[in-house]
Tab-separated table of C-alpha atoms and ligand atoms in Angstrom:
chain	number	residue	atom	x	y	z
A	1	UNK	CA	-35.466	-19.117	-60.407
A	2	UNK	CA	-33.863	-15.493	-59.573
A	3	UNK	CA	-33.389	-15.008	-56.062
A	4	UNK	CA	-34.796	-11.901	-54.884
A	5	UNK	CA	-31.707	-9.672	-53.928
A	6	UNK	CA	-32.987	-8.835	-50.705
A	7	UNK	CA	-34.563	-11.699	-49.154
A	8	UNK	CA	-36.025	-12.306	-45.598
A	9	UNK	CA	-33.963	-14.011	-43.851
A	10	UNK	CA	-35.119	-17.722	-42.386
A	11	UNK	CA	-37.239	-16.907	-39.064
A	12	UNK	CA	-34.185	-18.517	-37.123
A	13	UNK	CA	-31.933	-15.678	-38.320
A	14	UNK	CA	-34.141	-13.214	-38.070
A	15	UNK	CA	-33.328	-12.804	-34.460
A	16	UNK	CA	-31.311	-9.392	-33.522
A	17	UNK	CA	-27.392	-9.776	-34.168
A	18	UNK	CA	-26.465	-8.888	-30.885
A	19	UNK	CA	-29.732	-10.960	-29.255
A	20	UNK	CA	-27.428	-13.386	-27.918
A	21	UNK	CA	-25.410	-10.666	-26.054
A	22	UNK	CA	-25.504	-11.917	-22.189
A	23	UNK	CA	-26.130	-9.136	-19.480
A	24	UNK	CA	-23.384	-7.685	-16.980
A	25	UNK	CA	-23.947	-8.681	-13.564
A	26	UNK	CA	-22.231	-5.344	-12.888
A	27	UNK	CA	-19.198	-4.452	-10.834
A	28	UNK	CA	-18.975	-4.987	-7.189
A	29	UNK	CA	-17.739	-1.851	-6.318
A	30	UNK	CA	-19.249	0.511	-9.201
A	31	UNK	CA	-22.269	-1.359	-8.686
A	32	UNK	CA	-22.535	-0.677	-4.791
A	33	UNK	CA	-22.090	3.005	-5.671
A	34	UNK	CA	-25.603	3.190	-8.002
A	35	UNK	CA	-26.795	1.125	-5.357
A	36	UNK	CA	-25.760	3.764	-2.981
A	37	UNK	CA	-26.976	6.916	-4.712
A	38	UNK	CA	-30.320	4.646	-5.282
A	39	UNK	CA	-30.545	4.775	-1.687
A	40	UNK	CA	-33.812	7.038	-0.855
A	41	UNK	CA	-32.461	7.285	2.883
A	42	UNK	CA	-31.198	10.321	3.863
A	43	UNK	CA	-28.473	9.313	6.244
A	44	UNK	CA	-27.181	6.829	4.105
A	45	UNK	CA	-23.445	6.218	4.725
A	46	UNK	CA	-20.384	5.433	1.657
A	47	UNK	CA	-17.839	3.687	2.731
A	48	UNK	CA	-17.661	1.518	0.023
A	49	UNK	CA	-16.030	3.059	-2.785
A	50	UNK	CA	-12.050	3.329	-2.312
A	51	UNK	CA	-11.828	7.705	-2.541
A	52	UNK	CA	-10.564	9.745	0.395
A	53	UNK	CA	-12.945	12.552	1.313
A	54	UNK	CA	-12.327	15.335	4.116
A	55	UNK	CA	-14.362	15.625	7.462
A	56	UNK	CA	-17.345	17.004	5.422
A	57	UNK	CA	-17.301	14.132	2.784
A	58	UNK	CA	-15.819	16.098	-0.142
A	59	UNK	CA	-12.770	14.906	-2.062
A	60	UNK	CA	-10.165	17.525	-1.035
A	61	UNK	CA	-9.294	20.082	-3.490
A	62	UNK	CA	-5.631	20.269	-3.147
A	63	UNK	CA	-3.871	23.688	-2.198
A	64	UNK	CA	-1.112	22.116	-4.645
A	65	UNK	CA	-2.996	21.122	-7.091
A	66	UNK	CA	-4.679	24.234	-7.713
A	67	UNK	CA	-1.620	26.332	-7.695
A	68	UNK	CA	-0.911	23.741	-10.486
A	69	UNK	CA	-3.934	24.715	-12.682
A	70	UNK	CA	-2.841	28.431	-12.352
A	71	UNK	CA	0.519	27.308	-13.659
A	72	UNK	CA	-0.811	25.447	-16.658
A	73	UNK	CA	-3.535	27.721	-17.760
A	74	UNK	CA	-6.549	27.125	-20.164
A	75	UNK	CA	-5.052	27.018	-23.904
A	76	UNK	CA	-6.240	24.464	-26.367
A	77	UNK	CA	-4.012	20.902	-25.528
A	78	UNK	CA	-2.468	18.846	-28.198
A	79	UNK	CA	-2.542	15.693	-27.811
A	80	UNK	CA	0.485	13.972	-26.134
A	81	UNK	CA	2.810	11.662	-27.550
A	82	UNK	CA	1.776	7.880	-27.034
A	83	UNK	CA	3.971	7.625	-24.110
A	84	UNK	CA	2.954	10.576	-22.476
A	85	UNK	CA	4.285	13.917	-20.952
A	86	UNK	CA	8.076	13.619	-20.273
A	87	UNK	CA	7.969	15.493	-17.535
A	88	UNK	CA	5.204	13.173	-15.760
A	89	UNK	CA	7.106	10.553	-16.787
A	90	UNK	CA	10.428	11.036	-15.275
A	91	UNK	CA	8.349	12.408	-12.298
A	92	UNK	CA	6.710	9.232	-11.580
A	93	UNK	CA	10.191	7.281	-12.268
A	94	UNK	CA	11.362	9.964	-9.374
A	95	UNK	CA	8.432	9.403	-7.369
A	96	UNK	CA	8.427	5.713	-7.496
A	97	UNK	CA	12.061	4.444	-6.994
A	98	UNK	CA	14.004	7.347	-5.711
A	99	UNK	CA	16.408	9.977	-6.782
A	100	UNK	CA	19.039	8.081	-6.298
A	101	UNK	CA	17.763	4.607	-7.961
A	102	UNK	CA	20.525	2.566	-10.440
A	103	UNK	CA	17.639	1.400	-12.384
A	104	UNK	CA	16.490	4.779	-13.375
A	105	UNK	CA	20.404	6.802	-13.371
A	106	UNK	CA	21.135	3.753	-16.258
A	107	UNK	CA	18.010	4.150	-18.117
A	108	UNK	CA	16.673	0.599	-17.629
A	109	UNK	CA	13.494	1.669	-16.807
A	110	UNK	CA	10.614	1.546	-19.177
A	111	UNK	CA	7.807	4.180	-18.030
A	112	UNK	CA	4.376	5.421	-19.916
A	113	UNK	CA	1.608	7.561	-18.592
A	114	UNK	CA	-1.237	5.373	-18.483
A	115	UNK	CA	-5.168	5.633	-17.876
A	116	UNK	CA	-5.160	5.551	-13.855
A	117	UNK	CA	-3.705	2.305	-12.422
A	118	UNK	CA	-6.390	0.230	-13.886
A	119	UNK	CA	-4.764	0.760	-17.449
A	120	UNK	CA	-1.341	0.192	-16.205
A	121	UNK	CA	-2.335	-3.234	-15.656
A	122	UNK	CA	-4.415	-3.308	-18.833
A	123	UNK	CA	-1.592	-2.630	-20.530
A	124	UNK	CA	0.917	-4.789	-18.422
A	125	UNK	CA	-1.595	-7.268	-19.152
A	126	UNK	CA	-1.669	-6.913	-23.033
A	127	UNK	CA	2.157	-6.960	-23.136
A	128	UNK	CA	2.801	-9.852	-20.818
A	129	UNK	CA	-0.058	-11.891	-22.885
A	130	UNK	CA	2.167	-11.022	-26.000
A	131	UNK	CA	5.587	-11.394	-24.675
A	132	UNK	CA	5.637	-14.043	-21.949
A	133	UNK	CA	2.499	-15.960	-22.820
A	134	UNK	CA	0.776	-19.671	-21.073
A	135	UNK	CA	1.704	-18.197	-17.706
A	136	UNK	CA	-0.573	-18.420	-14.707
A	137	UNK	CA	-1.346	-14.968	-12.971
A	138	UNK	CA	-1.515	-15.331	-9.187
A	139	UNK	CA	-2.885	-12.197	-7.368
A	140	UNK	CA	-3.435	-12.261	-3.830
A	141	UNK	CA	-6.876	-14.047	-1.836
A	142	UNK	CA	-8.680	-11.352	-0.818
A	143	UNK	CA	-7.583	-8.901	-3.839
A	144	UNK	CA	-9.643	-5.638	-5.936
A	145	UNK	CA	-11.518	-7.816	-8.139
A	146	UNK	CA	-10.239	-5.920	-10.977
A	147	UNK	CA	-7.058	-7.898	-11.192
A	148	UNK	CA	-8.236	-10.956	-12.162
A	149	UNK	CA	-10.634	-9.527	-14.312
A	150	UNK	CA	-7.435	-7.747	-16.308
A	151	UNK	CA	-5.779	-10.308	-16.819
A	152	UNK	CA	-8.516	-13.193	-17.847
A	153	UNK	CA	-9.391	-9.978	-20.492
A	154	UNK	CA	-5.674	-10.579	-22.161
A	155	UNK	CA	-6.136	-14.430	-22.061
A	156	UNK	CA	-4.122	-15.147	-18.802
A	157	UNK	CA	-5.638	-18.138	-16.420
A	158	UNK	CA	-5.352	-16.526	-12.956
A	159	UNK	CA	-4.893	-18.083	-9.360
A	160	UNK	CA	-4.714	-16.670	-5.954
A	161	UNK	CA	-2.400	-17.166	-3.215
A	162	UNK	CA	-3.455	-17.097	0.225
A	163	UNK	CA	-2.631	-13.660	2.004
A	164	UNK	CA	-6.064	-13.936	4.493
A	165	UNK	CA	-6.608	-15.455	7.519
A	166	UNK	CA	-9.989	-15.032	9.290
A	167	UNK	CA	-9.189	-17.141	12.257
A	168	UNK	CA	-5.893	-14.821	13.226
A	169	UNK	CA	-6.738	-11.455	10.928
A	170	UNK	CA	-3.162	-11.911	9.555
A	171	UNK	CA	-1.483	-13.158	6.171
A	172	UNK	CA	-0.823	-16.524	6.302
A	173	UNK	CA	2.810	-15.802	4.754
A	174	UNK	CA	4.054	-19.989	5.127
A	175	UNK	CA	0.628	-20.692	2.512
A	176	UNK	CA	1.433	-17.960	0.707
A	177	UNK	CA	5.236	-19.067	0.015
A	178	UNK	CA	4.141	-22.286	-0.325
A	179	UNK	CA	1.409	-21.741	-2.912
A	180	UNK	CA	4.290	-19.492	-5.258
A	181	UNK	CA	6.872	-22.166	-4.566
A	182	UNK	CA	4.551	-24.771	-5.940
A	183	UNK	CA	3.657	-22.687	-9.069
A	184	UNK	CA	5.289	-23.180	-12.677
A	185	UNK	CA	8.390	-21.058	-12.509
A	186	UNK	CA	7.518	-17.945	-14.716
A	187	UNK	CA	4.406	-17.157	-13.016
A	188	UNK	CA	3.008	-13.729	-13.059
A	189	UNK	CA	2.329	-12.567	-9.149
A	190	UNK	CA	0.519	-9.407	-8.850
A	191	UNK	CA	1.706	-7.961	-5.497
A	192	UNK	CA	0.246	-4.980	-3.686
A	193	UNK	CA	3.442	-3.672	-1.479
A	194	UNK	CA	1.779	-1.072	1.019
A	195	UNK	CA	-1.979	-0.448	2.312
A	196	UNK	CA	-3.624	-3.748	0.469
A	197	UNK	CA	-6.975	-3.757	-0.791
A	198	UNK	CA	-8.833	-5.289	0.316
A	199	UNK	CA	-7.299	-6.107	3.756
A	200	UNK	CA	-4.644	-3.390	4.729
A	201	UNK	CA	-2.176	-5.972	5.974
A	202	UNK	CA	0.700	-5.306	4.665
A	203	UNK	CA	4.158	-7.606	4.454
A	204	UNK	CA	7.349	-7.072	7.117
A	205	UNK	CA	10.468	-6.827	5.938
A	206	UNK	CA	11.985	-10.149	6.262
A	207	UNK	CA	8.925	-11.370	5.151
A	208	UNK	CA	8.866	-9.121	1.787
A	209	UNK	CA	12.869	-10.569	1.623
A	210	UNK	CA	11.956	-13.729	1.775
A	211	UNK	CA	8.963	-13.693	-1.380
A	212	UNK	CA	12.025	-11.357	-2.897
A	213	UNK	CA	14.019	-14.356	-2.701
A	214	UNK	CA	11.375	-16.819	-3.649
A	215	UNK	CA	10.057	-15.148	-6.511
A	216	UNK	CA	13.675	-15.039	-8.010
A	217	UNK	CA	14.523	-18.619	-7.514
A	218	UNK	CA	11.614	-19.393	-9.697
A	219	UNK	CA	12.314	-16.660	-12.015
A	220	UNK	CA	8.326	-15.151	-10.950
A	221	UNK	CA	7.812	-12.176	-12.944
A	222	UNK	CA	6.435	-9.260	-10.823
A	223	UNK	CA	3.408	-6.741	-11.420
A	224	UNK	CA	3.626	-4.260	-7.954
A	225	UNK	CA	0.532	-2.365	-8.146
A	226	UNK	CA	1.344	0.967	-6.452
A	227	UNK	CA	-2.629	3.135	-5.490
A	228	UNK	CA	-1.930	4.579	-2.025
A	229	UNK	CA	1.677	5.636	-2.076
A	230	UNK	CA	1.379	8.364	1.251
A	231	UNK	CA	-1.600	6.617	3.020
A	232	UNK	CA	0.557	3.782	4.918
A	233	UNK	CA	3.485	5.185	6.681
A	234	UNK	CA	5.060	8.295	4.297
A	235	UNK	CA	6.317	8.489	0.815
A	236	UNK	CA	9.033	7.058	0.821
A	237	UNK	CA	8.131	4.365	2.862
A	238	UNK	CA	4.915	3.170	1.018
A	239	UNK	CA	7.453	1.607	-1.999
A	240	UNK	CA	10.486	0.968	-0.199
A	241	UNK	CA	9.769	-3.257	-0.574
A	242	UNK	CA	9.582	-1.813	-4.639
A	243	UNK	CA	12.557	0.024	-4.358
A	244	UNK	CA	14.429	-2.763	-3.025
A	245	UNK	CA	12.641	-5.249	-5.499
A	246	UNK	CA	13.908	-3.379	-8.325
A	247	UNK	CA	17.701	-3.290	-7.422
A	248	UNK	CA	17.521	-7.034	-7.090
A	249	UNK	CA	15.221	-8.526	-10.663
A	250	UNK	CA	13.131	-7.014	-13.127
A	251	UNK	CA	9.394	-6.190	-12.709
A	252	UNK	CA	6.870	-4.126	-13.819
A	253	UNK	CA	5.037	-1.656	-11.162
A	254	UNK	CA	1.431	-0.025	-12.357
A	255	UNK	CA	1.044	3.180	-10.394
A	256	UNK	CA	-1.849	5.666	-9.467
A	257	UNK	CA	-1.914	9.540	-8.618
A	258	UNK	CA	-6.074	9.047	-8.070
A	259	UNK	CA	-5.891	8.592	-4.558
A	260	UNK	CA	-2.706	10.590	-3.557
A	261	UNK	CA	-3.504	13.877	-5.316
A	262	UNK	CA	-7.053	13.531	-4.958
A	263	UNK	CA	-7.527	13.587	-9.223
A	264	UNK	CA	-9.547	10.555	-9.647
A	265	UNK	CA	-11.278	11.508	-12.082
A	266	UNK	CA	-8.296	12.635	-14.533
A	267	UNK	CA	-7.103	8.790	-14.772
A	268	UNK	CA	-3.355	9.751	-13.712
A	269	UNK	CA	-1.632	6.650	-13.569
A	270	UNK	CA	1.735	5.158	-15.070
A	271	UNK	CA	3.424	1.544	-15.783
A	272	UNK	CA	7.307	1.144	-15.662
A	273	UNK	CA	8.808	-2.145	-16.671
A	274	UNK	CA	12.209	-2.357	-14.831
A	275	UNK	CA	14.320	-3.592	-17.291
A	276	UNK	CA	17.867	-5.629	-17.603
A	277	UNK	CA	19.656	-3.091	-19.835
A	278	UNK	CA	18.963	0.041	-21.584
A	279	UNK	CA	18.860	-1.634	-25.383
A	280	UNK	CA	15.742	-4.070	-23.365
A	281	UNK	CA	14.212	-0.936	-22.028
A	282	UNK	CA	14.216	0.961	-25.242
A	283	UNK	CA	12.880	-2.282	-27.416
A	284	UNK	CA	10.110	-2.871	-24.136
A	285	UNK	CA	9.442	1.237	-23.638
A	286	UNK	CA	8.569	0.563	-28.003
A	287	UNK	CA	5.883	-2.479	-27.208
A	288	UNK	CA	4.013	-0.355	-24.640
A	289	UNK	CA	3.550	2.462	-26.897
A	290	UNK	CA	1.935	0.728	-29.523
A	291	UNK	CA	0.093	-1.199	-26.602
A	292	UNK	CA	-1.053	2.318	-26.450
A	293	UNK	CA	-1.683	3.215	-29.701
A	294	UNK	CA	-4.009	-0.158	-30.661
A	295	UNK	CA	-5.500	0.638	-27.594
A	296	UNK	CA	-6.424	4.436	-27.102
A	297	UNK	CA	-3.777	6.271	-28.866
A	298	UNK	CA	-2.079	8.860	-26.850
A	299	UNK	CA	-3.201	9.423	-22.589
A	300	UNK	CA	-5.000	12.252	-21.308
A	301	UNK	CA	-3.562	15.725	-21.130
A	302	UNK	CA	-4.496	17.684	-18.068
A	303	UNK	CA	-3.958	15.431	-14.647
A	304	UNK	CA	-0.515	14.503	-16.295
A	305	UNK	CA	0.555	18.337	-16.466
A	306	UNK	CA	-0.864	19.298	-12.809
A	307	UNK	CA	0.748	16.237	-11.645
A	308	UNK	CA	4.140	16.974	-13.455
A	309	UNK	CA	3.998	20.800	-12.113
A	310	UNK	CA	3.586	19.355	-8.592
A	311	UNK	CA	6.088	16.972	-8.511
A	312	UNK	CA	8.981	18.845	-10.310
A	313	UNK	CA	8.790	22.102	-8.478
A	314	UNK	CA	10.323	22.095	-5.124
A	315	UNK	CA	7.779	24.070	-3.065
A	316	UNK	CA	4.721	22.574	-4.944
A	317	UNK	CA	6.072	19.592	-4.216
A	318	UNK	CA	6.690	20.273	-0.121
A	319	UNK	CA	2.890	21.418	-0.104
A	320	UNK	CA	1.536	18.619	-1.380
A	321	UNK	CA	3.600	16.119	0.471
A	322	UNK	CA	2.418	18.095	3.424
A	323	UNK	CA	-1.436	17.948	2.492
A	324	UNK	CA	-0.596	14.158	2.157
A	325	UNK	CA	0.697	13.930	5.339
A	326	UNK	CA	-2.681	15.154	6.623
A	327	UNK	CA	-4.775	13.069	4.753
A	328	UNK	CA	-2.731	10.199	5.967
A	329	UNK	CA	-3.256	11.927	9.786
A	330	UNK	CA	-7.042	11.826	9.142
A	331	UNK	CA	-6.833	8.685	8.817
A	332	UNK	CA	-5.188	7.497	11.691
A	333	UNK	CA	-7.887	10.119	13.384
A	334	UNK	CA	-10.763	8.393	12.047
A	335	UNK	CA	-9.479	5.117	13.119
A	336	UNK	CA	-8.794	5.731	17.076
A	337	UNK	CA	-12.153	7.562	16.784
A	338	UNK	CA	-13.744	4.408	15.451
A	339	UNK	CA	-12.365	2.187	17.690
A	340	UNK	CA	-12.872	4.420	20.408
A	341	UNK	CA	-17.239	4.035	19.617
A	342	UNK	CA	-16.879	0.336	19.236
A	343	UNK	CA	-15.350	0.289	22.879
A	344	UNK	CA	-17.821	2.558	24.277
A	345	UNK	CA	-20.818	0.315	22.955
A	346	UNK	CA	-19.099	-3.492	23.099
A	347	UNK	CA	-16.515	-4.576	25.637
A	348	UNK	CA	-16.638	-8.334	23.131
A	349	UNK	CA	-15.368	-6.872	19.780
A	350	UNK	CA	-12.002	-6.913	18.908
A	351	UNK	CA	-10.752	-3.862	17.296
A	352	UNK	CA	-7.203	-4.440	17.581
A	353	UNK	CA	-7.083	-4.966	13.760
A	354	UNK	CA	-8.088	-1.056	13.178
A	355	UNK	CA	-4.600	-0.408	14.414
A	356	UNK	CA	-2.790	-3.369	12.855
A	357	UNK	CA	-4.293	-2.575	9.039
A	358	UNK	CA	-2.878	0.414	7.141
A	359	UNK	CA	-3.945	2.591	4.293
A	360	UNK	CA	-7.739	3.558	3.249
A	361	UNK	CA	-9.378	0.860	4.297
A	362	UNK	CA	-9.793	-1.671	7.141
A	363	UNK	CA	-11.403	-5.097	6.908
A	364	UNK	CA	-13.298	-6.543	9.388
A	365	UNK	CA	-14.337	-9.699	7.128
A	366	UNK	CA	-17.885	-10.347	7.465
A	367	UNK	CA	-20.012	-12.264	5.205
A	368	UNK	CA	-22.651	-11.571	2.728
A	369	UNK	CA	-25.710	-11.414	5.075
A	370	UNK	CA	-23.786	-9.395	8.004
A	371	UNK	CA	-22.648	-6.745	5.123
A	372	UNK	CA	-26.470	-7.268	3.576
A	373	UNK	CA	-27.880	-6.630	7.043
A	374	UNK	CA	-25.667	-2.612	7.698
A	375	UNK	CA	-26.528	-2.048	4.593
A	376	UNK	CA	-30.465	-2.527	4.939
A	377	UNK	CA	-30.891	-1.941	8.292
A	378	UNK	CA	-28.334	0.575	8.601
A	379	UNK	CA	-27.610	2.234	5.695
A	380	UNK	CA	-23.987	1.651	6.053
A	381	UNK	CA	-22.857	0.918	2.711
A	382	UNK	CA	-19.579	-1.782	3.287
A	383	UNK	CA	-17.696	-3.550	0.220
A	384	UNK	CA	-16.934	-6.937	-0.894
A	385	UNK	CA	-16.040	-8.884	2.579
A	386	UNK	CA	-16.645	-6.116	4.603
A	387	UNK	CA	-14.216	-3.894	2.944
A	388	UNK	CA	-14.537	-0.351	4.976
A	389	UNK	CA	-13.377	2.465	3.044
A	390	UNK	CA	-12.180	4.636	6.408
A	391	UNK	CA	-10.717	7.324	4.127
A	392	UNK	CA	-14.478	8.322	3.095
A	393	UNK	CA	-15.520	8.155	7.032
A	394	UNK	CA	-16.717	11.216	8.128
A	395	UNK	CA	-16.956	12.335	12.573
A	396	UNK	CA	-21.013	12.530	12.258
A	397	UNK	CA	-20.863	9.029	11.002
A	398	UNK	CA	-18.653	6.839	13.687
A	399	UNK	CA	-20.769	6.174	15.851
A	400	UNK	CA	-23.564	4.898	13.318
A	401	UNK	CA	-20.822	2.702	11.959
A	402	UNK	CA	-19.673	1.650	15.111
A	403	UNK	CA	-22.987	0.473	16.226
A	404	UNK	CA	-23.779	-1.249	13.161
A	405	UNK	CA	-20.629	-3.568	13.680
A	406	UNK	CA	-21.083	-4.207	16.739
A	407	UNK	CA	-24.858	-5.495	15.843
A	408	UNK	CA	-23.572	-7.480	13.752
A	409	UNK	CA	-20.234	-8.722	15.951
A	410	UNK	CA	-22.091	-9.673	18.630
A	411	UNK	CA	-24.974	-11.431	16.679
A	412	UNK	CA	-21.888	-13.579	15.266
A	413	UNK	CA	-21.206	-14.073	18.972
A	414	UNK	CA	-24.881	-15.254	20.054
A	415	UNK	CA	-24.845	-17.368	17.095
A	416	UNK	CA	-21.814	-19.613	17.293
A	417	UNK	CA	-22.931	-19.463	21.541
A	418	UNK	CA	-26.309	-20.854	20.654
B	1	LIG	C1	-11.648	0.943	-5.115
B	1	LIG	O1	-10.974	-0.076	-4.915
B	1	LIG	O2	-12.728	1.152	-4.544
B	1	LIG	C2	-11.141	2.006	-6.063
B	1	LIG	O3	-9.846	1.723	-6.444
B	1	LIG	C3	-12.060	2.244	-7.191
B	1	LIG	C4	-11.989	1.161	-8.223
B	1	LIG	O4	-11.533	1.432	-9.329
B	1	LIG	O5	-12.380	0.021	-7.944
């Protein structure tokens, strides 16, 4: 019997190839934002998305920045080699460990333009899982949900080690040394060095020696993620425990220009892989390209040259450190005017950690139903554990915000009194 060349298939096949494709519960914090602009209310209030807005809730335009565009006019823009713009790149290398740094002055130091910070680690992720496979990655309990999700995409297992605790509102830095000392040597710890998301608590210095220490003894590998440099306490400042990481091992450090030059939506970010010697470096600087190239070929054009114009041209570069400066001062505005509302309305809350958390947010750690409950009743729109984006708070909003923590503060307080 001939077979009839095209056939219907048997009713079990004739289902839709992709039918069995399962749905995507969504991102936590992309998702809160359709949520957001959902929102029918008028006097709805963001503060859940990590971007820095001014006092009128825009994202700033940058004086810099826009001296920048002149500079770099409108022609057509080939596309950049697979590393990215040289300039950029030795800008960042500047930016991130110094003018003065061994690492870089001996060309040990791997760096490509990347897709924001999230492809750093995409890529960091996609070269550890082909170089130094069957490792655990530990990132940090609370962390951006992101890195887990990163690394689980390139095959890694990950793991978290403590850096939370809701009874004091500090890191719990004996658990945390304990959990990396108890790990298989050649773990992969994902370390956020200044202004932490979630929690803006951010290591001291003897404590950032010690995990130094600790993370060489078990020859640790790692992967600084670097998205506020400026918000903390300065420049300079916000990647010194990098700085000094780097003159002691090797790592790998995944940066981000969204935040600091106010260009989220260009996807400026970098990844430099501190390297041994300059033959490693070239051979490493090699697997990251074509990283690149199986990946999305060459990065995008225009952030990298407004960034590079900034950063390499003395007065451009003063302004812009300067406009920094005073986003960083709006911040610390925002949070004595916070803490100032909370006071006026509750004498019960504590609000000491506004002043002990730095960078864009501050995390008051409530649960599900208390972030459920601003949201609904109040409109105030809070992330994952009560993440509070300050950088996006805006003076009309404070005292809405403060009221709608201390609702829910001192309901915690009648409840555990009942
Ligand atoms: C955030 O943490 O809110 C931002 O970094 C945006 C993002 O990519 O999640």
């Amino acid at each position: 019997m001939n077979t009839p060349l095209h056939s219907p298939r048997p009713a079990a096949d004739r289902k839709s190839i992709f039918g069995t494709v399962e749905p995507y519960a969504g991102d936590p914090i992309f998702g809160l934002l359709d949520s957001f602009r959902a929102d029918p209310r008028q006097d709805k209030i963001n503060l859940a998305i990590g971007v820095y807005t001014d006092g009128d809730g825009r994202i700033p335009a940058l004086e810099s920045v826009r001296s920048a565009r002149e500079k770099i006019g409108w022609g057509p823009r080939p596309y950049l080699p697979m590393e990215g713009h040289a300039a950029y790149r030795s800008a960042v290398q500047r930016i991130v460990f110094g003018e003065q740094n061994a690492a870089v002055a001996e060309n040990r130091v791997a760096t490509i333009q990347t897709i924001g910070a999230t492809g750093a680690i995409g890529i960091a992720a996609d070269f550890l899982a082909k170089h130094c496979p069957d490792r655990t990655v530990y990132v940090s309990d609370p962390t951006w949900d992101n890195h887990h999700g990163l690394f689980q995409r390139a095959g890694f297992e990950t793991a978290r080690y403590p850096y939370w605790d809701a009874n004091t509102r500090s890191i719990p830095f004996d658990r945390l040394l304990d959990t990396l000392d108890n790990a298989a040597p050649g773990a992969i710890v994902v370390i956020q060095p200044a202004c932490h998301n979630p929690t803006g608590l951010d290591l001291s210095r003897a404590q950032e020696a010690e995990l130094t220490a600790l993370m060489i003894r078990k020859r640790h590998i790692a992967v600084f993620d670097v998205a506020y440099q400026g918000f903390g306490s300065g420049l300079a400042e916000d990647v010194a425990f990098v700085r000094r990481y780097a003159d002691k091992a090797a790592c790998l450090v995944a940066y981000s220009f969204s935040k600091n030059f106010a260009l989220y939506g260009e996807r400026c970010g970098a990844l430099n892989v501190v390297c041994h010697d300059v033959g490693e470096a070239r051979r490493v600087l090699g697997q990251l390209v074509l990283a690149v190239r199986r990946s999305y070929s060459a990065p995008p054009t225009t952030g990298a040259l407004l960034v590079a114009e900034v950063l390499n041209d003395p007065l451009l570069f003063r302004q812009w450190s300067e406009e920094l400066t005073r986003m960083r001062q709006r911040l610390d505005t925002m949070c004595a005017a916070l803490a100032q509302a909370i006071g006026a309305v509750s004498k019960d809350m504590d609000v000491g950690f506004l002043g002990q958390q730095r960078g864009m947010f501050r995390y008051p750690a409530l649960s599900n139903a208390q972030i459920e409950a601003m949201r609904a009743r109040d409109g105030v729109y809070l992330a994952d554990g009560g993440r509070l984006c300050l950088a996006a708070l805006m003076p009309e909003h404070v005292e809405t915000v403060a009221r709608s923590l201390v609702a829910e503060a001192e309901g915690a307080l009648d409840r555990r009194n009942v």
